[in-house]
């Protein structure tokens, strides 16, 4: 084995001592996921590699559903496509009974393309084209109207084409969390939501079926949902009073926090995130205590995203190099950069070696492979001395990364699924040069050059 010289540094060692940040981090290796050896998967499918656990997805959906179903009789989940629209992932959620929740024409098409029927799609978001609205109306999808321009456009389409649409409105409200998410939907406090409901009720082509809200993302307090549910039930009660019309569903959106730790947070997300039971308790208590008549108790819809998929996703990779920064601090360069792990901007992701590493952990900055200063996976964490070629696994990366990743400097790698029998298979193939150039056109006069 060839010995490499490394400039000596002097540092204080505090093995196992609790500091103001709690106990010293543990460097337990993560050598297998669902019993499948990580290094073998890297050898077979290449590095870096996204890995999903089907077992974890199914278990998490069931736990979430149970928390609500034991407290409320009519519960329906919908999978938020933008959180992760890999087809295999969406299909697991659909097999578990989730509807499709989409926020663009593209996502709507993707759901239809996979065989989800129109009446199983909830269509959210501020950007629905006239063609999108007409298609969704004809398919019997649930159109969650975001603003008055959309309401008027949809009303015109229905009038002109003589069709009807199933609609809900998205409502934003003061839930005691700031900054407020008031850019989506109609405001509750200033009467806008009530006005929208009246316009819909007075239009014979628009069938008011639901009320929707999505109060934010990574919500750390369950009480915010209780306040939101109170305000939606108040609207439902008023619609019934004035029109004798029962609202079929109340959709509380998503935003349930995953157990990831926010960047720079003092305590770990594992200790601070509310449980599914706490969210369910807050929401269902508000609805059952409302003035909605027992015969009209609405279906409760939850649009689940990050909380149901984060834990099921991992990215494994390889150490490219170690170096000393000018201040003597250790830097480790990984083959996973922020182009593949967008959530590194928000979270202090958990990173573990795939096997036991001898030597003292040391304050280390973990960089990605990009030629960009912002390409940092972790600022300064205690990390064991992995060498070039050693492997690591980053946990809880299932939400938003495979939709927000970008092709930049490197190509996107394979994504594999470990099924419930422990078998692995590719669910998204690694890109190659062709995947990029197939979308390009070269003008005639640029076809040749002589250097
Ligand atoms: C993104 C989104 C969700 C899912 O959000 P999470 O924070 O991932 O749970 C649900 N509903 C709507 C309308 C969304 O835009």
Coordinates of C-alpha atoms and ligand atoms in Angstrom, one line a residue:
X1 CA 0.0 0.0 0.0
X2 CA 1.5 3.3 -0.9
X3 CA 1.6 5.8 1.9
X4 CA 0.6 9.3 1.1
X5 CA 2.0 12.3 2.9
X6 CA -0.5 14.5 4.6
X7 CA 0.6 17.8 6.3
X8 CA 0.3 17.3 10.1
X9 CA -2.2 19.4 12.1
X10 CA -2.7 19.7 15.8
X11 CA -6.2 19.4 17.1
X12 CA -8.0 18.9 20.4
X13 CA -9.7 15.6 20.7
X14 CA -13.0 15.2 22.6
X15 CA -13.9 11.6 22.1
X16 CA -17.5 11.0 22.9
X17 CA -17.9 14.2 25.0
X18 CA -21.2 16.0 24.8
X19 CA -20.7 19.6 23.6
X20 CA -23.2 22.4 23.4
X21 CA -24.4 20.6 20.2
X22 CA -25.3 17.5 22.1
X23 CA -23.5 14.2 21.9
X24 CA -20.7 13.6 19.6
X25 CA -22.0 12.4 16.3
X26 CA -21.9 8.7 15.6
X27 CA -20.2 7.4 12.6
X28 CA -21.9 4.1 12.5
X29 CA -21.4 2.9 8.9
X30 CA -24.4 2.3 6.7
X31 CA -23.4 -0.7 4.8
X32 CA -26.7 -2.1 3.6
X33 CA -30.2 -0.7 2.8
X34 CA -33.0 -3.2 3.3
X35 CA -30.4 -5.9 3.6
X36 CA -28.8 -5.0 0.2
X37 CA -25.1 -4.2 0.3
X38 CA -24.5 -0.6 -0.8
X39 CA -21.0 -1.2 -2.2
X40 CA -22.3 -4.0 -4.4
X41 CA -25.0 -1.7 -5.7
X42 CA -22.4 1.0 -6.5
X43 CA -20.3 -1.6 -8.3
X44 CA -23.3 -2.8 -10.3
X45 CA -25.0 0.5 -11.1
X46 CA -22.2 3.1 -10.9
X47 CA -21.4 6.0 -8.6
X48 CA -23.1 8.2 -7.6
X49 CA -26.4 6.3 -7.3
X50 CA -29.9 7.2 -6.1
X51 CA -31.5 4.3 -4.1
X52 CA -35.1 4.0 -3.1
X53 CA -36.6 1.6 -0.6
X54 CA -40.1 0.4 -1.7
X55 CA -40.6 -1.1 1.8
X56 CA -40.0 2.2 3.5
X57 CA -42.4 4.0 1.1
X58 CA -45.2 1.5 1.7
X59 CA -44.6 1.4 5.5
X60 CA -44.6 5.3 5.8
X61 CA -47.8 5.7 3.7
X62 CA -49.6 3.1 5.9
X63 CA -48.5 4.8 9.1
X64 CA -49.6 8.2 7.9
X65 CA -53.0 6.9 6.7
X66 CA -53.6 5.0 9.9
X67 CA -52.9 8.1 12.0
X68 CA -55.8 9.9 10.2
X69 CA -58.1 6.9 9.7
X70 CA -58.2 6.1 13.4
X71 CA -59.4 9.6 14.1
X72 CA -61.7 10.4 11.2
X73 CA -64.0 8.1 9.1
X74 CA -63.4 9.4 5.6
X75 CA -59.7 9.9 4.6
X76 CA -58.1 10.1 1.2
X77 CA -54.5 10.7 0.4
X78 CA -53.1 12.3 -2.8
X79 CA -49.5 12.0 -3.9
X80 CA -47.8 15.4 -4.7
X81 CA -46.1 14.7 -8.0
X82 CA -43.7 17.6 -7.8
X83 CA -42.1 16.0 -4.7
X84 CA -41.1 13.0 -6.7
X85 CA -42.6 12.1 -10.1
X86 CA -40.4 9.1 -10.9
X87 CA -43.0 6.8 -12.4
X88 CA -42.1 3.9 -10.2
X89 CA -42.5 6.1 -7.1
X90 CA -45.9 7.5 -8.2
X91 CA -47.1 4.0 -9.0
X92 CA -46.3 2.7 -5.5
X93 CA -48.4 5.6 -4.0
X94 CA -51.2 4.8 -6.5
X95 CA -51.1 1.1 -5.5
X96 CA -51.4 2.3 -1.9
X97 CA -54.5 4.2 -2.9
X98 CA -53.3 7.7 -3.3
X99 CA -54.8 10.0 -5.9
X100 CA -52.6 12.2 -8.1
X101 CA -52.0 15.8 -7.0
X102 CA -50.5 17.8 -9.8
X103 CA -49.5 21.5 -10.2
X104 CA -48.8 21.9 -14.0
X105 CA -50.0 20.7 -17.4
X106 CA -47.0 18.5 -17.7
X107 CA -47.6 16.8 -14.4
X108 CA -51.3 16.3 -15.3
X109 CA -50.2 14.7 -18.6
X110 CA -47.8 12.4 -16.7
X111 CA -50.5 11.2 -14.4
X112 CA -52.9 10.5 -17.4
X113 CA -50.0 8.8 -19.3
X114 CA -49.5 6.4 -16.3
X115 CA -53.1 5.4 -16.4
X116 CA -54.6 7.6 -13.6
X117 CA -58.1 8.5 -14.7
X118 CA -59.2 12.1 -14.7
X119 CA -61.5 11.8 -11.7
X120 CA -58.6 10.7 -9.6
X121 CA -56.5 13.9 -10.2
X122 CA -56.4 17.1 -8.1
X123 CA -55.2 19.9 -10.2
X124 CA -53.5 22.7 -8.2
X125 CA -51.2 25.6 -9.0
X126 CA -51.3 29.1 -10.4
X127 CA -50.4 28.0 -14.0
X128 CA -53.2 26.2 -15.8
X129 CA -53.6 27.0 -19.5
X130 CA -57.0 27.2 -21.2
X131 CA -56.2 23.9 -22.8
X132 CA -55.4 22.4 -19.4
X133 CA -58.6 23.7 -17.8
X134 CA -60.8 22.4 -20.6
X135 CA -59.2 19.0 -20.5
X136 CA -59.4 18.8 -16.8
X137 CA -63.1 19.8 -16.8
X138 CA -63.9 17.3 -19.5
X139 CA -62.1 14.6 -17.6
X140 CA -64.0 15.3 -14.4
X141 CA -60.8 16.2 -12.5
X142 CA -60.9 18.4 -9.5
X143 CA -59.7 21.9 -10.4
X144 CA -58.5 23.8 -7.4
X145 CA -58.9 27.4 -8.5
X146 CA -56.0 29.7 -7.5
X147 CA -57.1 33.2 -8.4
X148 CA -59.9 35.2 -9.9
X149 CA -58.4 35.3 -13.4
X150 CA -58.5 31.5 -13.4
X151 CA -62.0 31.5 -12.1
X152 CA -63.2 33.8 -14.9
X153 CA -61.2 31.9 -17.6
X154 CA -62.7 28.6 -16.5
X155 CA -66.2 30.1 -16.4
X156 CA -65.8 31.4 -19.9
X157 CA -64.5 28.0 -21.2
X158 CA -67.4 26.2 -19.6
X159 CA -69.9 28.6 -21.1
X160 CA -68.4 28.6 -24.6
X161 CA -67.9 24.8 -24.8
X162 CA -71.1 24.0 -22.8
X163 CA -69.3 21.8 -20.3
X164 CA -69.2 21.7 -16.5
X165 CA -66.3 21.6 -14.1
X166 CA -65.7 20.2 -10.6
X167 CA -64.0 22.9 -8.7
X168 CA -62.6 23.8 -5.3
X169 CA -60.9 27.0 -4.3
X170 CA -57.5 27.2 -2.7
X171 CA -57.7 29.3 0.4
X172 CA -54.8 31.1 2.2
X173 CA -55.1 32.4 5.7
X174 CA -53.3 33.7 8.8
X175 CA -52.3 30.7 10.7
X176 CA -49.9 32.4 13.0
X177 CA -46.8 31.4 10.9
X178 CA -44.8 34.2 9.3
X179 CA -43.9 35.0 6.6
X180 CA -47.4 34.1 5.4
X181 CA -48.0 32.1 2.3
X182 CA -50.5 34.4 0.7
X183 CA -49.5 34.3 -2.9
X184 CA -51.5 31.1 -3.6
X185 CA -55.3 31.0 -3.5
X186 CA -57.9 33.4 -2.1
X187 CA -57.5 35.1 1.2
X188 CA -59.8 34.1 4.0
X189 CA -59.5 37.1 6.3
X190 CA -60.2 39.8 3.7
X191 CA -63.3 38.1 2.4
X192 CA -61.8 37.1 -1.0
X193 CA -62.4 33.4 -0.4
X194 CA -66.0 34.0 0.5
X195 CA -66.5 36.1 -2.7
X196 CA -65.0 33.4 -4.9
X197 CA -67.3 30.8 -3.3
X198 CA -70.3 33.0 -4.0
X199 CA -69.3 33.5 -7.7
X200 CA -68.9 29.7 -8.1
X201 CA -72.2 28.9 -6.3
X202 CA -74.0 31.3 -8.6
X203 CA -72.5 29.8 -11.8
X204 CA -74.5 26.7 -12.9
X205 CA -71.6 25.3 -14.8
X206 CA -69.2 25.2 -11.8
X207 CA -69.8 22.5 -9.3
X208 CA -68.3 23.4 -5.9
X209 CA -67.1 20.2 -4.5
X210 CA -64.3 21.1 -2.1
X211 CA -62.2 23.5 -0.2
X212 CA -58.4 23.4 -0.3
X213 CA -55.4 24.9 1.4
X214 CA -51.7 24.1 1.5
X215 CA -50.3 26.3 4.3
X216 CA -46.6 25.9 3.7
X217 CA -43.9 23.3 3.7
X218 CA -41.9 21.7 6.4
X219 CA -44.5 22.9 9.0
X220 CA -43.0 22.4 12.4
X221 CA -46.2 23.1 14.3
X222 CA -49.3 21.0 14.1
X223 CA -51.4 23.7 15.6
X224 CA -51.1 25.7 12.3
X225 CA -53.2 23.0 10.7
X226 CA -55.8 23.2 13.4
X227 CA -56.3 26.9 12.7
X228 CA -56.4 26.3 9.0
X229 CA -59.0 23.5 9.3
X230 CA -61.1 25.8 11.5
X231 CA -61.2 28.5 8.8
X232 CA -62.0 26.0 6.1
X233 CA -64.8 24.4 8.1
X234 CA -66.2 27.9 8.8
X235 CA -66.4 28.5 5.0
X236 CA -68.1 25.1 4.5
X237 CA -70.7 26.0 7.2
X238 CA -71.4 29.3 5.6
X239 CA -71.9 27.8 2.2
X240 CA -74.4 25.3 3.7
X241 CA -76.2 28.1 5.5
X242 CA -76.6 30.3 2.5
X243 CA -77.1 27.8 -0.3
X244 CA -78.0 24.5 1.5
X245 CA -75.0 23.0 -0.4
X246 CA -72.8 20.5 1.3
X247 CA -69.0 20.6 0.6
X248 CA -67.8 17.1 -0.4
X249 CA -64.2 17.4 0.7
X250 CA -61.8 19.4 2.8
X251 CA -58.3 19.2 1.4
X252 CA -55.7 20.2 4.0
X253 CA -52.8 20.1 1.5
X254 CA -49.3 18.9 2.5
X255 CA -46.4 20.5 4.2
X256 CA -45.9 17.9 6.9
X257 CA -42.2 18.0 8.0
X258 CA -39.9 15.1 7.4
X259 CA -37.3 14.1 10.0
X260 CA -34.5 16.0 8.2
X261 CA -32.5 18.6 10.1
X262 CA -32.8 22.1 8.8
X263 CA -29.4 23.7 8.0
X264 CA -27.9 25.1 11.2
X265 CA -30.7 23.9 13.4
X266 CA -29.7 23.4 17.0
X267 CA -31.6 20.1 17.5
X268 CA -32.0 17.2 15.1
X269 CA -35.1 16.9 13.0
X270 CA -35.6 13.4 14.5
X271 CA -36.3 15.1 17.8
X272 CA -38.3 18.2 16.7
X273 CA -40.6 17.1 13.9
X274 CA -44.2 16.6 15.0
X275 CA -45.5 13.0 14.6
X276 CA -48.2 12.0 12.1
X277 CA -50.4 11.5 15.1
X278 CA -50.0 15.1 16.2
X279 CA -50.8 16.5 12.7
X280 CA -53.8 14.1 12.5
X281 CA -55.1 15.1 15.9
X282 CA -54.9 18.8 15.2
X283 CA -56.7 18.5 11.8
X284 CA -59.4 16.0 12.7
X285 CA -60.3 17.7 16.0
X286 CA -61.0 20.9 14.2
X287 CA -63.2 19.3 11.7
X288 CA -65.3 17.1 14.0
X289 CA -65.7 20.0 16.5
X290 CA -67.1 22.3 13.7
X291 CA -70.7 23.1 13.0
X292 CA -70.8 20.9 9.9
X293 CA -73.8 18.7 10.2
X294 CA -73.1 15.0 10.9
X295 CA -74.7 13.9 7.6
X296 CA -72.5 16.2 5.7
X297 CA -69.1 15.3 7.2
X298 CA -66.7 16.0 4.3
X299 CA -64.0 13.6 3.0
X300 CA -60.7 14.7 4.4
X301 CA -57.9 14.8 1.7
X302 CA -54.2 15.1 2.5
X303 CA -51.8 15.9 -0.3
X304 CA -48.7 14.3 1.0
X305 CA -45.2 15.1 -0.2
X306 CA -41.9 15.2 1.6
X307 CA -42.9 13.5 4.9
X308 CA -43.8 10.3 3.0
X309 CA -40.8 10.0 0.7
X310 CA -37.8 11.6 2.3
X311 CA -36.8 8.6 4.4
X312 CA -37.1 6.2 1.5
X313 CA -34.5 7.9 -0.6
X314 CA -30.7 7.6 -0.4
X315 CA -27.8 8.7 -2.5
X316 CA -24.6 6.7 -2.3
X317 CA -21.3 7.9 -3.8
X318 CA -17.5 7.9 -3.7
X319 CA -14.9 10.1 -2.2
X320 CA -12.8 11.8 -5.0
X321 CA -10.1 13.5 -2.9
X322 CA -9.1 15.0 0.3
X323 CA -7.3 18.3 0.7
X324 CA -6.3 20.8 3.3
X325 CA -7.7 24.3 3.0
X326 CA -5.5 27.2 3.6
X327 CA -6.6 27.5 7.2
X328 CA -5.6 23.9 7.8
X329 CA -9.2 22.6 7.8
X330 CA -9.9 19.3 6.1
X331 CA -11.9 19.2 2.9
X332 CA -13.3 16.1 1.3
X333 CA -14.6 16.1 -2.3
X334 CA -17.5 13.8 -3.1
X335 CA -18.9 12.8 -6.5
X336 CA -22.3 14.0 -5.3
X337 CA -22.8 17.8 -5.8
X338 CA -25.7 20.2 -5.3
X339 CA -26.7 19.6 -8.9
X340 CA -27.9 16.1 -7.7
X341 CA -28.8 17.1 -4.1
X342 CA -30.7 20.4 -4.3
X343 CA -31.9 19.9 -0.7
X344 CA -28.3 20.3 0.6
X345 CA -29.2 24.0 0.5
X346 CA -31.9 23.5 3.2
X347 CA -30.8 20.5 5.2
X348 CA -27.8 19.3 7.2
X349 CA -28.1 15.8 5.6
X350 CA -26.9 12.8 7.4
X351 CA -23.8 11.3 5.8
X352 CA -22.3 7.9 6.8
X353 CA -19.5 5.8 5.5
X354 CA -20.4 2.4 4.1
X355 CA -17.9 0.7 6.3
X356 CA -16.0 1.3 9.6
X357 CA -13.3 3.9 9.0
X358 CA -10.3 3.8 11.4
X359 CA -8.9 7.2 12.6
X360 CA -10.3 10.2 14.4
X361 CA -13.2 12.1 13.0
X362 CA -12.3 15.7 12.3
X363 CA -14.1 18.9 11.4
X364 CA -14.5 18.6 7.6
X365 CA -16.2 20.5 4.8
X366 CA -17.8 18.2 2.2
X367 CA -17.7 19.5 -1.3
X368 CA -19.3 18.2 -4.5
X369 CA -17.4 17.7 -7.8
X370 CA -18.6 20.9 -9.5
X371 CA -16.3 23.8 -10.5
X372 CA -18.6 26.1 -8.5
X373 CA -18.0 27.6 -5.1
X374 CA -21.5 27.0 -4.0
X375 CA -21.1 23.3 -4.4
X376 CA -21.1 22.3 -0.7
X377 CA -22.9 19.3 0.7
X378 CA -22.1 20.0 4.3
X379 CA -20.3 22.9 5.9
X380 CA -18.0 21.8 8.6
X381 CA -19.2 18.5 10.2
X382 CA -17.4 16.0 12.2
X383 CA -16.4 13.3 9.6
X384 CA -14.2 10.3 9.7
X385 CA -11.1 10.3 7.5
X386 CA -12.4 8.7 4.3
X387 CA -9.9 8.2 1.6
X388 CA -10.1 8.5 -2.2
X389 CA -12.3 5.6 -3.4
X390 CA -14.2 5.1 -0.1
X391 CA -17.9 5.1 -0.2
X392 CA -20.6 7.0 1.7
X393 CA -24.4 7.2 1.9
X394 CA -26.5 10.3 2.3
X395 CA -29.9 9.6 3.9
X396 CA -33.4 11.2 3.7
X397 CA -33.0 12.6 0.2
X398 CA -36.3 11.2 -1.4
X399 CA -38.2 14.4 -1.5
X400 CA -37.7 17.0 -4.3
X401 CA -34.2 15.9 -5.4
X402 CA -35.2 13.8 -8.3
X403 CA -37.5 16.6 -9.5
X404 CA -35.3 19.6 -8.8
X405 CA -31.9 18.1 -9.8
X406 CA -30.3 19.5 -12.8
X407 CA -28.0 18.5 -15.6
X408 CA -25.0 20.7 -14.9
X409 CA -21.3 19.8 -15.6
X410 CA -22.0 16.1 -14.9
X411 CA -24.8 13.8 -16.1
X412 CA -27.6 12.5 -13.8
X413 CA -26.9 9.0 -12.5
X414 CA -29.0 5.8 -12.3
X415 CA -31.8 5.6 -9.8
X416 CA -32.6 2.1 -8.4
X417 CA -35.5 0.7 -6.4
X418 CA -35.1 -2.0 -3.9
X419 CA -38.4 -3.9 -4.0
X420 CA -40.1 -5.6 -1.1
X421 CA -38.3 -8.9 -1.9
X422 CA -34.9 -7.2 -1.7
X423 CA -34.4 -7.2 -5.5
X424 CA -32.9 -4.2 -7.1
X425 CA -33.7 -2.7 -10.5
X426 CA -33.1 0.6 -12.4
X427 CA -36.2 2.9 -12.3
X428 CA -34.4 5.8 -14.1
X429 CA -31.5 5.2 -16.4
X430 CA -28.3 7.3 -16.1
X431 CA -28.1 10.0 -18.7
X432 CA -25.6 9.9 -21.5
X433 CA -24.3 12.4 -24.0
X434 CA -27.2 11.6 -26.2
X435 CA -29.8 12.5 -23.6
X436 CA -28.5 16.0 -23.7
X437 CA -27.7 16.5 -27.4
X438 CA -30.9 15.0 -28.7
X439 CA -32.7 18.2 -27.8
X440 CA -30.2 20.4 -29.7
X441 CA -30.2 21.6 -33.3
X442 CA -27.1 22.7 -35.1
X443 CA -27.6 25.3 -37.9
X444 CA -26.1 24.4 -41.2
X445 CA -23.3 26.9 -41.2
X446 CA -22.1 25.6 -37.8
X447 CA -21.8 22.0 -38.9
X448 CA -18.1 22.1 -39.9
X449 CA -15.0 23.7 -38.4
X450 CA -11.3 23.4 -38.9
X451 CA -9.0 24.0 -35.9
Ligands
LIG1 C1 -45.9 20.9 -3.0 C2 -47.3 20.7 -2.6 C3 -47.7 19.6 -1.7 C4 -46.7 18.7 -1.0 O1 -45.9 19.5 -0.1 P1 -44.9 18.9 0.9 O2 -44.4 20.1 1.7 O3 -43.9 18.2 0.2 O4 -45.7 18.0 1.8 C5 -49.1 19.5 -1.5 N1 -50.0 20.3 -2.1 C6 -49.6 21.3 -2.9 C7 -50.6 22.2 -3.5 C8 -48.3 21.5 -3.2 O5 -47.9 22.6 -4.0

